[in-house]
Coordinates of N, CA and C in Angstrom, one line a residue:
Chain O
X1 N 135.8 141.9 109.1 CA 134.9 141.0 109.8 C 133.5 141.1 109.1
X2 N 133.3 139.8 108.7 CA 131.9 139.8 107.7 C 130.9 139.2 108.8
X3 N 129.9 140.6 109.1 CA 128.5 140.6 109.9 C 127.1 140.2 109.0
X4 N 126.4 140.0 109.5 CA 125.0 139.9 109.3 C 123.7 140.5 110.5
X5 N 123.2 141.5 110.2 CA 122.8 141.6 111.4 C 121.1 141.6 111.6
X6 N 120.7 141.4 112.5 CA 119.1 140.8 112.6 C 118.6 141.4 113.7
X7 N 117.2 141.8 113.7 CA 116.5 142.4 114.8 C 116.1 141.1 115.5
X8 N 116.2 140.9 117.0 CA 116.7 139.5 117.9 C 114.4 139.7 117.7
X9 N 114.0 140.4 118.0 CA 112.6 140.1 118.2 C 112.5 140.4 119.7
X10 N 111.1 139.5 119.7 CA 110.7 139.3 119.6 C 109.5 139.9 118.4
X11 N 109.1 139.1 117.0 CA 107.9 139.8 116.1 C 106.7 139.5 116.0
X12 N 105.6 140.1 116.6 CA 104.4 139.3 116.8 C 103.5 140.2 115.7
X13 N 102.9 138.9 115.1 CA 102.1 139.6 114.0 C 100.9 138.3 114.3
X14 N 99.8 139.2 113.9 CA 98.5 138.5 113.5 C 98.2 137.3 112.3
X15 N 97.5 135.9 112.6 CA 97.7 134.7 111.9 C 96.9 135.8 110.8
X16 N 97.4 134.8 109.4 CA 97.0 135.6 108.1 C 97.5 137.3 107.3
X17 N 98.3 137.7 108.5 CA 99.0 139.0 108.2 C 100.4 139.0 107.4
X18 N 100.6 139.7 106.6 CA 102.1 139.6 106.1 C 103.6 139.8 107.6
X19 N 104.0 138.7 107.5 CA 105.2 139.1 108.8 C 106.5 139.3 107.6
X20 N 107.0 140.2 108.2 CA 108.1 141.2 107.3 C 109.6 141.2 108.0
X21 N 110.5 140.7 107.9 CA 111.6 140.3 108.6 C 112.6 140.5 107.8
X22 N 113.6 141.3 108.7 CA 114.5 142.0 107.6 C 116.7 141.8 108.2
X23 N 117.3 142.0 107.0 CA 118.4 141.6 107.8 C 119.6 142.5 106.8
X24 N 120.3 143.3 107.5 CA 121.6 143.7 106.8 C 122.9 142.9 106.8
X25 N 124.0 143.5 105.6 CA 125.2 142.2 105.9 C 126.7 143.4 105.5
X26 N 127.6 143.1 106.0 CA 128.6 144.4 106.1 C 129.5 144.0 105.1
X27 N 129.5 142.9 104.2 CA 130.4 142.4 103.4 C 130.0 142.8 101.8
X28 N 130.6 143.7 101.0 CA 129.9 143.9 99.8 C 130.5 142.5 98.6
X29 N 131.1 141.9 99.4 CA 131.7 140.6 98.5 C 130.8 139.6 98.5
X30 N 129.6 139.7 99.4 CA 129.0 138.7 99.4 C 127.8 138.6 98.4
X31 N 127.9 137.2 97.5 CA 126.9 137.1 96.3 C 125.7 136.5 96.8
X32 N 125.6 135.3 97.7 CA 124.5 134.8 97.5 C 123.9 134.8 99.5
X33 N 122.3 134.5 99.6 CA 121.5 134.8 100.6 C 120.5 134.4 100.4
X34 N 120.5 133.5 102.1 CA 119.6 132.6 102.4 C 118.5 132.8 103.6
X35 N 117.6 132.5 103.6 CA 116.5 132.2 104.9 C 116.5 131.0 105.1
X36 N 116.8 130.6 106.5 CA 116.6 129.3 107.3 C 115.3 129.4 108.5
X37 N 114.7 128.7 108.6 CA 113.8 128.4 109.2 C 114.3 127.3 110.8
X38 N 114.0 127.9 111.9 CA 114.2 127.3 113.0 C 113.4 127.0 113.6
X39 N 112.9 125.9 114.2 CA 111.8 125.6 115.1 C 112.5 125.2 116.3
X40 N 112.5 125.7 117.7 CA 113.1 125.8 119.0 C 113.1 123.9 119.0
X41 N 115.1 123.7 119.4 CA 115.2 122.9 119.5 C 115.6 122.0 118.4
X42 N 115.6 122.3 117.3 CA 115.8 121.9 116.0 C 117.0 122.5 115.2
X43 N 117.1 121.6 114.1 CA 117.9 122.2 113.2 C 117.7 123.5 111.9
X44 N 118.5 124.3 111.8 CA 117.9 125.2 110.5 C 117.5 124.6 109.2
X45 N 116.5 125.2 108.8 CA 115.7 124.3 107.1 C 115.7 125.4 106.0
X46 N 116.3 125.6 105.4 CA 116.2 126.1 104.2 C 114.8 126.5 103.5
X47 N 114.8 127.7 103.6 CA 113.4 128.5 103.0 C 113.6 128.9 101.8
X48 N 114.7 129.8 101.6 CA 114.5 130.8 100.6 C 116.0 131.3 99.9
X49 N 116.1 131.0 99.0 CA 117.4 131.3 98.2 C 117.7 132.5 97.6
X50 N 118.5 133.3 97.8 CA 118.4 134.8 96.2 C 119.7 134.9 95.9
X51 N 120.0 135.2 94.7 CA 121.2 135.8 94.1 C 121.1 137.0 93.7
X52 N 120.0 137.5 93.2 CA 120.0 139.1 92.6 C 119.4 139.8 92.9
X53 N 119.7 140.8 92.6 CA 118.9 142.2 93.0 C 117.1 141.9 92.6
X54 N 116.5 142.4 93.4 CA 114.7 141.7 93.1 C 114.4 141.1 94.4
X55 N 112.9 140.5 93.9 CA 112.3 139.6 94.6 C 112.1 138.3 93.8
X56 N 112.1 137.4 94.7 CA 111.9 135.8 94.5 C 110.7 135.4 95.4
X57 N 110.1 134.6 94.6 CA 108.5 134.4 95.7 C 108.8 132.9 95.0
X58 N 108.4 132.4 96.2 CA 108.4 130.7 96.1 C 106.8 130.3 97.6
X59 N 105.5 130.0 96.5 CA 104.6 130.2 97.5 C 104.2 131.4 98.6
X60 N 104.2 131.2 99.7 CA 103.9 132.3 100.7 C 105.2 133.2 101.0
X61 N 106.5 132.5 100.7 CA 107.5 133.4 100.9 C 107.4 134.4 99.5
X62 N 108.2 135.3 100.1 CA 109.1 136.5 99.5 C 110.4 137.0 99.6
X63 N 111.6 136.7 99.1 CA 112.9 136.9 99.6 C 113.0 138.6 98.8
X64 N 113.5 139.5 99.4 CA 113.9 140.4 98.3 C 115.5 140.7 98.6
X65 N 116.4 141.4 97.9 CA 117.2 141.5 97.6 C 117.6 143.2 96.9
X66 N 118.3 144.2 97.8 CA 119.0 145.1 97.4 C 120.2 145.1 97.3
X67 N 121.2 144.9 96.3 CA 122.8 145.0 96.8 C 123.6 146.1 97.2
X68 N 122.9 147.4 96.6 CA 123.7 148.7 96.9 C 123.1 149.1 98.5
X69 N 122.2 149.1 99.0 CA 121.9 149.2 100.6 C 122.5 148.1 101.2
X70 N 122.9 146.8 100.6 CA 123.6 145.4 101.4 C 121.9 145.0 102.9
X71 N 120.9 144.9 102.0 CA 120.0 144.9 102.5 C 119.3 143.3 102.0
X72 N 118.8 142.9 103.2 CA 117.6 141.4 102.2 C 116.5 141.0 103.6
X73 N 115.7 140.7 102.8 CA 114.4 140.8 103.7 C 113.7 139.6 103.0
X74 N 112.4 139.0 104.3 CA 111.8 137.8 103.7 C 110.4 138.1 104.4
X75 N 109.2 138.1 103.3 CA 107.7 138.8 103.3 C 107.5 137.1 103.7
X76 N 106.5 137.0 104.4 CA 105.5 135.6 104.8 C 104.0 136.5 104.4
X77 N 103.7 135.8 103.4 CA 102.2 135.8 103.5 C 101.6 135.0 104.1
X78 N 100.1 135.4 104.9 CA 98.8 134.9 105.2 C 99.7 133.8 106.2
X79 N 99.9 135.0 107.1 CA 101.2 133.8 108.5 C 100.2 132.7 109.0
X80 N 100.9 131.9 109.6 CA 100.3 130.6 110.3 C 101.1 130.7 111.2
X81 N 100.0 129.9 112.0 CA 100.6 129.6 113.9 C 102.3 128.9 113.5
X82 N 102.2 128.2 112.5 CA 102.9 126.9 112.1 C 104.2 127.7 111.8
X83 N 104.1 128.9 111.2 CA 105.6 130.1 111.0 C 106.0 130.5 112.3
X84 N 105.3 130.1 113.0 CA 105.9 130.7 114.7 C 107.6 130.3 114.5
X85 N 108.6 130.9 114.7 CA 109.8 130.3 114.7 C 111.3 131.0 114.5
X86 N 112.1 130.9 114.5 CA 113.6 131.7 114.4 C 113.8 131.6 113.2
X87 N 113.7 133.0 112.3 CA 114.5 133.0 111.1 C 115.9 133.7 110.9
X88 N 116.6 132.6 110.7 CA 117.9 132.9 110.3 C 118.1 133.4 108.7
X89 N 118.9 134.7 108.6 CA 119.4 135.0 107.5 C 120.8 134.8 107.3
X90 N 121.8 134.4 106.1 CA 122.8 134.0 105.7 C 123.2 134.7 105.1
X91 N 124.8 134.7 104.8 CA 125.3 135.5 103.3 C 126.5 134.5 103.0
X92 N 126.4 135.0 101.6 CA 128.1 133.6 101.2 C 128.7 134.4 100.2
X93 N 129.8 134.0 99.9 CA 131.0 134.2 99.0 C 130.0 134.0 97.4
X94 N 129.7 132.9 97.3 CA 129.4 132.1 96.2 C 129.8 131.3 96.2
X95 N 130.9 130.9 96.6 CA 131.8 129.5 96.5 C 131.2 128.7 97.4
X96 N 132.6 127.2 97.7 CA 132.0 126.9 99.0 C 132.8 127.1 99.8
X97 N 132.8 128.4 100.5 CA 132.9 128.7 101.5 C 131.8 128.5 102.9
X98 N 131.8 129.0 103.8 CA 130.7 128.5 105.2 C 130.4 130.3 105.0
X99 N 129.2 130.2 105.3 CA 128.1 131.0 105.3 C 128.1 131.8 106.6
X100 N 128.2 133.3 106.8 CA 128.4 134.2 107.7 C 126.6 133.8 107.9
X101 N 126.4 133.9 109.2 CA 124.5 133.8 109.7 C 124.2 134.9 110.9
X102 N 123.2 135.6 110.8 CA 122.7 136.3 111.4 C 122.3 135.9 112.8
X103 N 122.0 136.5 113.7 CA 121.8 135.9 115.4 C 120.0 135.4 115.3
X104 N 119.5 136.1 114.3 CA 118.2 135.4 114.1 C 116.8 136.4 114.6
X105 N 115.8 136.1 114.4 CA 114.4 137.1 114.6 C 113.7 136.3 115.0
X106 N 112.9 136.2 116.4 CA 111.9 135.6 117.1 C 110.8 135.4 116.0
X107 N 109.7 134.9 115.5 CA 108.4 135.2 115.1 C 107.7 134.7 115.9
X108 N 106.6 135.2 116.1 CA 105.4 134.9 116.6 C 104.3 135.0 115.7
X109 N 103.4 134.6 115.5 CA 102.1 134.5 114.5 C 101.0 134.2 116.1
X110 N 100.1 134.9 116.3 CA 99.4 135.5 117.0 C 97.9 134.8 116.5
X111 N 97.2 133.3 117.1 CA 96.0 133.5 116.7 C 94.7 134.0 116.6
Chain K
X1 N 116.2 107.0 101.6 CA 115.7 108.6 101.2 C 117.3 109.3 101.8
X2 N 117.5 110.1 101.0 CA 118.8 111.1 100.8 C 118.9 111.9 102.2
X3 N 119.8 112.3 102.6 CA 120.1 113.3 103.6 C 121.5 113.5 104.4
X4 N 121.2 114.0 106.0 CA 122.7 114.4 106.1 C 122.3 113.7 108.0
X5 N 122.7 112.6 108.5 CA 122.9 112.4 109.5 C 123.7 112.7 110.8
X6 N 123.4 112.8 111.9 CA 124.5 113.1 112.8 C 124.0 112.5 114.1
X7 N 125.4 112.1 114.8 CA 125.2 110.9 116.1 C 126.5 111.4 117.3
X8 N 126.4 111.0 118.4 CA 124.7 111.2 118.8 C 124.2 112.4 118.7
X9 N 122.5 112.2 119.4 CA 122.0 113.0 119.6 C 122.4 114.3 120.5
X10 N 122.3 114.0 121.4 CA 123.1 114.1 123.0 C 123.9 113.5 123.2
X11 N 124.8 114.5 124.0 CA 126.2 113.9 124.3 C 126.7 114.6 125.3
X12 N 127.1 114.1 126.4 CA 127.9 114.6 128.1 C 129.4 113.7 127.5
X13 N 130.1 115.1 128.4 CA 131.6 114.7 128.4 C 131.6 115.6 129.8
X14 N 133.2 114.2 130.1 CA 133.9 115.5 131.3 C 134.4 116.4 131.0
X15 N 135.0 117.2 131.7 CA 136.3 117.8 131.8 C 137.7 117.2 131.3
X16 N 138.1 117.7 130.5 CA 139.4 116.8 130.2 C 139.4 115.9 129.3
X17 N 138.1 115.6 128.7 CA 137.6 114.5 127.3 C 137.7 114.7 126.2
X18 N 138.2 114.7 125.3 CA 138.0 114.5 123.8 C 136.6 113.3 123.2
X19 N 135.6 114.2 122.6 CA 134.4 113.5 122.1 C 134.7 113.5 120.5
X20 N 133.8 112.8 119.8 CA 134.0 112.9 118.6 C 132.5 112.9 117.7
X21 N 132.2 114.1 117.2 CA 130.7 113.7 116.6 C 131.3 113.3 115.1
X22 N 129.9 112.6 115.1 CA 129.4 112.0 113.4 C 128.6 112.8 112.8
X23 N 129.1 112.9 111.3 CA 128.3 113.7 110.6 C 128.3 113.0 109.4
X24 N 127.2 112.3 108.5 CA 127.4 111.3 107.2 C 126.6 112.0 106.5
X25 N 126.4 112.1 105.0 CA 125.7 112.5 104.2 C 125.7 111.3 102.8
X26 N 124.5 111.3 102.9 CA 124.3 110.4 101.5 C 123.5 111.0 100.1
X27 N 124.3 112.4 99.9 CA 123.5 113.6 98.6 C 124.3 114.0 97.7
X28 N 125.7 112.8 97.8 CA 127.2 113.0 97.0 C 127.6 114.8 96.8
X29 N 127.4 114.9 98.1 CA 127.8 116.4 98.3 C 129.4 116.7 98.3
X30 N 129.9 117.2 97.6 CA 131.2 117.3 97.9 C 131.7 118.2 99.2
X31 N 131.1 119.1 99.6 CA 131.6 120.5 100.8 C 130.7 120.2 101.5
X32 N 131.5 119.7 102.8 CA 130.6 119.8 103.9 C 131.2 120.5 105.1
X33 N 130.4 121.1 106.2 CA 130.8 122.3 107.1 C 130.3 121.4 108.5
X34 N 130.5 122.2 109.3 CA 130.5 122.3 110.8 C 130.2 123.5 111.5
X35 N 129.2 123.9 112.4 CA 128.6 124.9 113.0 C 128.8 124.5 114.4
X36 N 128.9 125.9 115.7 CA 128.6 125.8 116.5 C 126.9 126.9 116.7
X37 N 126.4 126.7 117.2 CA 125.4 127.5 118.0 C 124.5 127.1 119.7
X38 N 125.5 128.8 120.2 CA 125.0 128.9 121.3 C 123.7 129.5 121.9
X39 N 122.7 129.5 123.1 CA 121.4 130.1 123.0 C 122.0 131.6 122.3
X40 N 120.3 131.6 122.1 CA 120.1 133.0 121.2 C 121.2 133.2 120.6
X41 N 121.9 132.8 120.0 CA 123.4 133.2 119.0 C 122.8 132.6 117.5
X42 N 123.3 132.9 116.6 CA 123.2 132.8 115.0 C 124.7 131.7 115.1
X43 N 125.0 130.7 113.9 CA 125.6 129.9 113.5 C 126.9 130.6 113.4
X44 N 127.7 129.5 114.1 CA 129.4 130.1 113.6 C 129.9 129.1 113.3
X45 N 131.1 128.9 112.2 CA 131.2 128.0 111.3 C 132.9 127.6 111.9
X46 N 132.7 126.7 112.0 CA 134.2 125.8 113.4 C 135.2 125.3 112.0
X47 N 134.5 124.4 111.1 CA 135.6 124.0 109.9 C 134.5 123.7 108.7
X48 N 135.2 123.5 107.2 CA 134.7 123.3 106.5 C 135.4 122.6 105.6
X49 N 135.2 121.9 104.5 CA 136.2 120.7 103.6 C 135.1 120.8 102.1
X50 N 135.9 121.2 101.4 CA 135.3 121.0 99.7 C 135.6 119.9 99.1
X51 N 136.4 119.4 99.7 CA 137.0 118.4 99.0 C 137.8 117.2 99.9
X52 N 137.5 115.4 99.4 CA 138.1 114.9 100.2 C 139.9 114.8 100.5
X53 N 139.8 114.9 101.7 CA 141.7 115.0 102.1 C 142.1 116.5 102.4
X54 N 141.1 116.8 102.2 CA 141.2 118.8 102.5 C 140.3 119.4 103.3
X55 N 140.7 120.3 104.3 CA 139.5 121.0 104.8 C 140.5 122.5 105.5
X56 N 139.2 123.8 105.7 CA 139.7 124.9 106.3 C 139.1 125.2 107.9
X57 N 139.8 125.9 108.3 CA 139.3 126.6 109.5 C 138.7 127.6 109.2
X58 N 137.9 127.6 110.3 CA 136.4 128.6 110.0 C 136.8 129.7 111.3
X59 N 136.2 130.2 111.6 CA 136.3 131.6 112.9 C 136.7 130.5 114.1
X60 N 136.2 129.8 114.1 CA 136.5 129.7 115.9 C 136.9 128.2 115.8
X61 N 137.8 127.8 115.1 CA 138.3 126.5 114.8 C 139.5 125.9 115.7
X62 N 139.6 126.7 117.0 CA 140.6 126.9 118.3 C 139.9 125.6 119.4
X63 N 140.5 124.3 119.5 CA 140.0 123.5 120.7 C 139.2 122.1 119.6
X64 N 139.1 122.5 118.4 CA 138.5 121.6 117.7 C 139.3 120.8 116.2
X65 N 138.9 119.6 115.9 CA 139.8 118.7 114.8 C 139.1 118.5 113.9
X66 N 138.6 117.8 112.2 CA 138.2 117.2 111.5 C 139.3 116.6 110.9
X67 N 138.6 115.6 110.0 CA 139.2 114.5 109.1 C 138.0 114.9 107.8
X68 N 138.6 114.4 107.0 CA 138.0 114.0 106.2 C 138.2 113.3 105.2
X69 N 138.3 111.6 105.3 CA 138.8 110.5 104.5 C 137.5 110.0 104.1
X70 N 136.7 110.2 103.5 CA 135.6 110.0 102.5 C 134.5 110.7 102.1
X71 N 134.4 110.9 101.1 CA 133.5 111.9 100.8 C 132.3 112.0 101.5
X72 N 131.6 110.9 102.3 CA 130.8 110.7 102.6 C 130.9 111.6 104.2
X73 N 131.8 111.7 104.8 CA 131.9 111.6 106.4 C 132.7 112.8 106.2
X74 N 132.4 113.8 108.0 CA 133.1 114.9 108.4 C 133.1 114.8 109.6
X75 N 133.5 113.5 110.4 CA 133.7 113.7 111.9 C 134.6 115.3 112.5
X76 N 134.2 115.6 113.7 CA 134.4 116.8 114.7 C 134.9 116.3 115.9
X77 N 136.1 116.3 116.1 CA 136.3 116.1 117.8 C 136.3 117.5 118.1
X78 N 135.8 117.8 119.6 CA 136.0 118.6 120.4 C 137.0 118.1 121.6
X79 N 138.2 118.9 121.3 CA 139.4 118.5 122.4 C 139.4 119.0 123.8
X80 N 139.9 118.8 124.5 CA 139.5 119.3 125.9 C 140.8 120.9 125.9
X81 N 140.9 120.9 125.0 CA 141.6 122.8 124.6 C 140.7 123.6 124.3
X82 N 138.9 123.1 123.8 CA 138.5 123.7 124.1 C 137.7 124.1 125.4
X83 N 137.8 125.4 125.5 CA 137.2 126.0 127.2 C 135.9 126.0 127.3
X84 N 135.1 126.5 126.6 CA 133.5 126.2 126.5 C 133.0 125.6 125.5
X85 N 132.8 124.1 125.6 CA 132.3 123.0 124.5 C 131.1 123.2 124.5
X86 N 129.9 123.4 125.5 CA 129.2 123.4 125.5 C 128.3 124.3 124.6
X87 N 127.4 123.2 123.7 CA 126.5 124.2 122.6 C 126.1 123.0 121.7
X88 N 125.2 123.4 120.8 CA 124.5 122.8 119.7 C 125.2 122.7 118.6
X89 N 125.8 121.8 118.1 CA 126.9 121.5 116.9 C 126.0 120.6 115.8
X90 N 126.2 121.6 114.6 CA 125.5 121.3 113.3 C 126.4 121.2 112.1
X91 N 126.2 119.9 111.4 CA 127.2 119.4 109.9 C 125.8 120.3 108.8
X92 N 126.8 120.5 107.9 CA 125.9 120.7 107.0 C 126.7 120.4 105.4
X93 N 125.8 120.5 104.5 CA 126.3 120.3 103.2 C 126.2 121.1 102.6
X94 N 126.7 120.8 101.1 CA 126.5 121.8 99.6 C 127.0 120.7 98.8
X95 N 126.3 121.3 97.8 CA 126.9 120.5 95.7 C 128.1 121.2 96.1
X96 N 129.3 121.3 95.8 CA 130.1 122.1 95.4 C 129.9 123.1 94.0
X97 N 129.7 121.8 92.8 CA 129.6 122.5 91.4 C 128.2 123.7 91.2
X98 N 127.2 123.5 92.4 CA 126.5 124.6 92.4 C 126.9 126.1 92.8
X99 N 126.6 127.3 91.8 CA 127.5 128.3 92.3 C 127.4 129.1 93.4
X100 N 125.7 128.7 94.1 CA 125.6 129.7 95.4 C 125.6 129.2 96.2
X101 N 126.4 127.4 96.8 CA 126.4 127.1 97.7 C 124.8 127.3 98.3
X102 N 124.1 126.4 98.5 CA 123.2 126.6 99.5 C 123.5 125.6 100.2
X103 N 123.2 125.1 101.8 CA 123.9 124.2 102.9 C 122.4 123.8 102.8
X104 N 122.3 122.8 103.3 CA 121.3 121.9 104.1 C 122.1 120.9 105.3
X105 N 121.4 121.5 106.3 CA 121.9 120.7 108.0 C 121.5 119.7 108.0
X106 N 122.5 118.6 108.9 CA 121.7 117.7 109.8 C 120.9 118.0 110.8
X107 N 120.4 117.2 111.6 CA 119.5 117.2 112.7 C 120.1 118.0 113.9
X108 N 121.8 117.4 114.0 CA 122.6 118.5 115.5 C 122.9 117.3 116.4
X109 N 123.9 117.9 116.9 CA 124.2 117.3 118.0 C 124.0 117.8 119.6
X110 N 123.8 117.6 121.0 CA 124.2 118.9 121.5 C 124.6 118.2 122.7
X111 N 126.2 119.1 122.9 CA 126.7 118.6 123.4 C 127.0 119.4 125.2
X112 N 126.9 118.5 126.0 CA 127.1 119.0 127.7 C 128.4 118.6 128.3
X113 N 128.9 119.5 128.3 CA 130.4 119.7 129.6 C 129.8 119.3 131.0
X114 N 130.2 118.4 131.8 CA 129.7 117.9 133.3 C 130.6 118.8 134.3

């Protein structure tokens, strides 16, 4: 059974602070990992892509990526009210296959 | 402008109904998927098709149908076998020939058992 698992939150961090959100995944078959962005009531939006071991920064995000802990995490710099929202974490085969997703992390950004 | 549509918005059914959502994409995506999500739950994946004339069952693919006769379209009935229809149903896409699959969603449907 391929898990993903996510602290539900609620995470309240201060506007302009780094908000740090983190997610494990139980499948060591899995290549590739995503960040979706949720705003209550909406559909998920694609934040942040990684394939490899590292970090990937694309603007204020940070995706990082360990494979041997089966660990991945996503840094927000200098939060905004506007990041208040559910982030979902993903994991995939590589293929196309449908994407195992995590139950998600409250944020809060705190003005 | 390019994207991945779904209709309706909202949707009530009885007891005993078979509904059918729309799901169209115009990003000549070959693999497109199907999600359910219930409150506070993460995405679970009902069916998925790489290719036209083809598609798989996903985890919880029990009570539910697709087709898929054009690249373009991935309609979803929810049959009345399923026991709890009720939830937020999301199409999504991918390139196929990309190798890490990334999805991009529609907007959702969400649908109410009366």
């Amino acid at each position: 059974q391929k898990e993903v698992e996510q602290n539900s939150g609620p995470l309240s961090v201060p506007e302009g602070a780094i908000a740090s959100l983190n997610c494990t995944y139980s499948d060591r078959g899995s290549q590739s990992f995503f960040w979706y962005r949720q705003y209550s009531g909406k559909s998920p939006e694609l934040i942040m892509s990684i394939y490899s071991n590292g970090d990937k920064e694309d603007g204020r995000f940070t995706a990082q990526l360990n494979k041997a802990s089966q660990y991945v995490s996503l840094l927000i710099r200098d939060s905004q009210p506007s990041d208040s929202a559910t982030y979902l974490c993903a994991g995939g085969g590589g293929g196309a296959d449908g994407l195992t997703f995590g139950k998600g992390t409250h944020l809060i950004i705190q003005p | 402008d390019g994207g991945i549509t779904q209709s309706p918005k909202y949707l009530f059914r009885k007891e005993g109904q078979n509904v059918t959502l729309s799901c169209e994409q115009n990003l000549n995506h070959d693999a497109m998927y199907w999600y359910r999500q219930d409150p506070g739950q993460g995405l679970r994946l009902i069916y998925y098709s790489q290719i036209v004339n083809d598609f798989q069952k996903g985890d919880i693919a029990e009570g539910y149908s697709v087709s898929r006769e054009k690249k373009e379209s991935f309609p979803l009935t929810v049959t009345s076998a399923q026991k709890n229809p009720t939830a937020f149903y999301l199409c999504a896409s991918s390139a196929y020939f990309q190798a890490y699959n990334e999805q991009f969603f529609g907007p959702g449907t969400r649908l109410t058992v009366l």
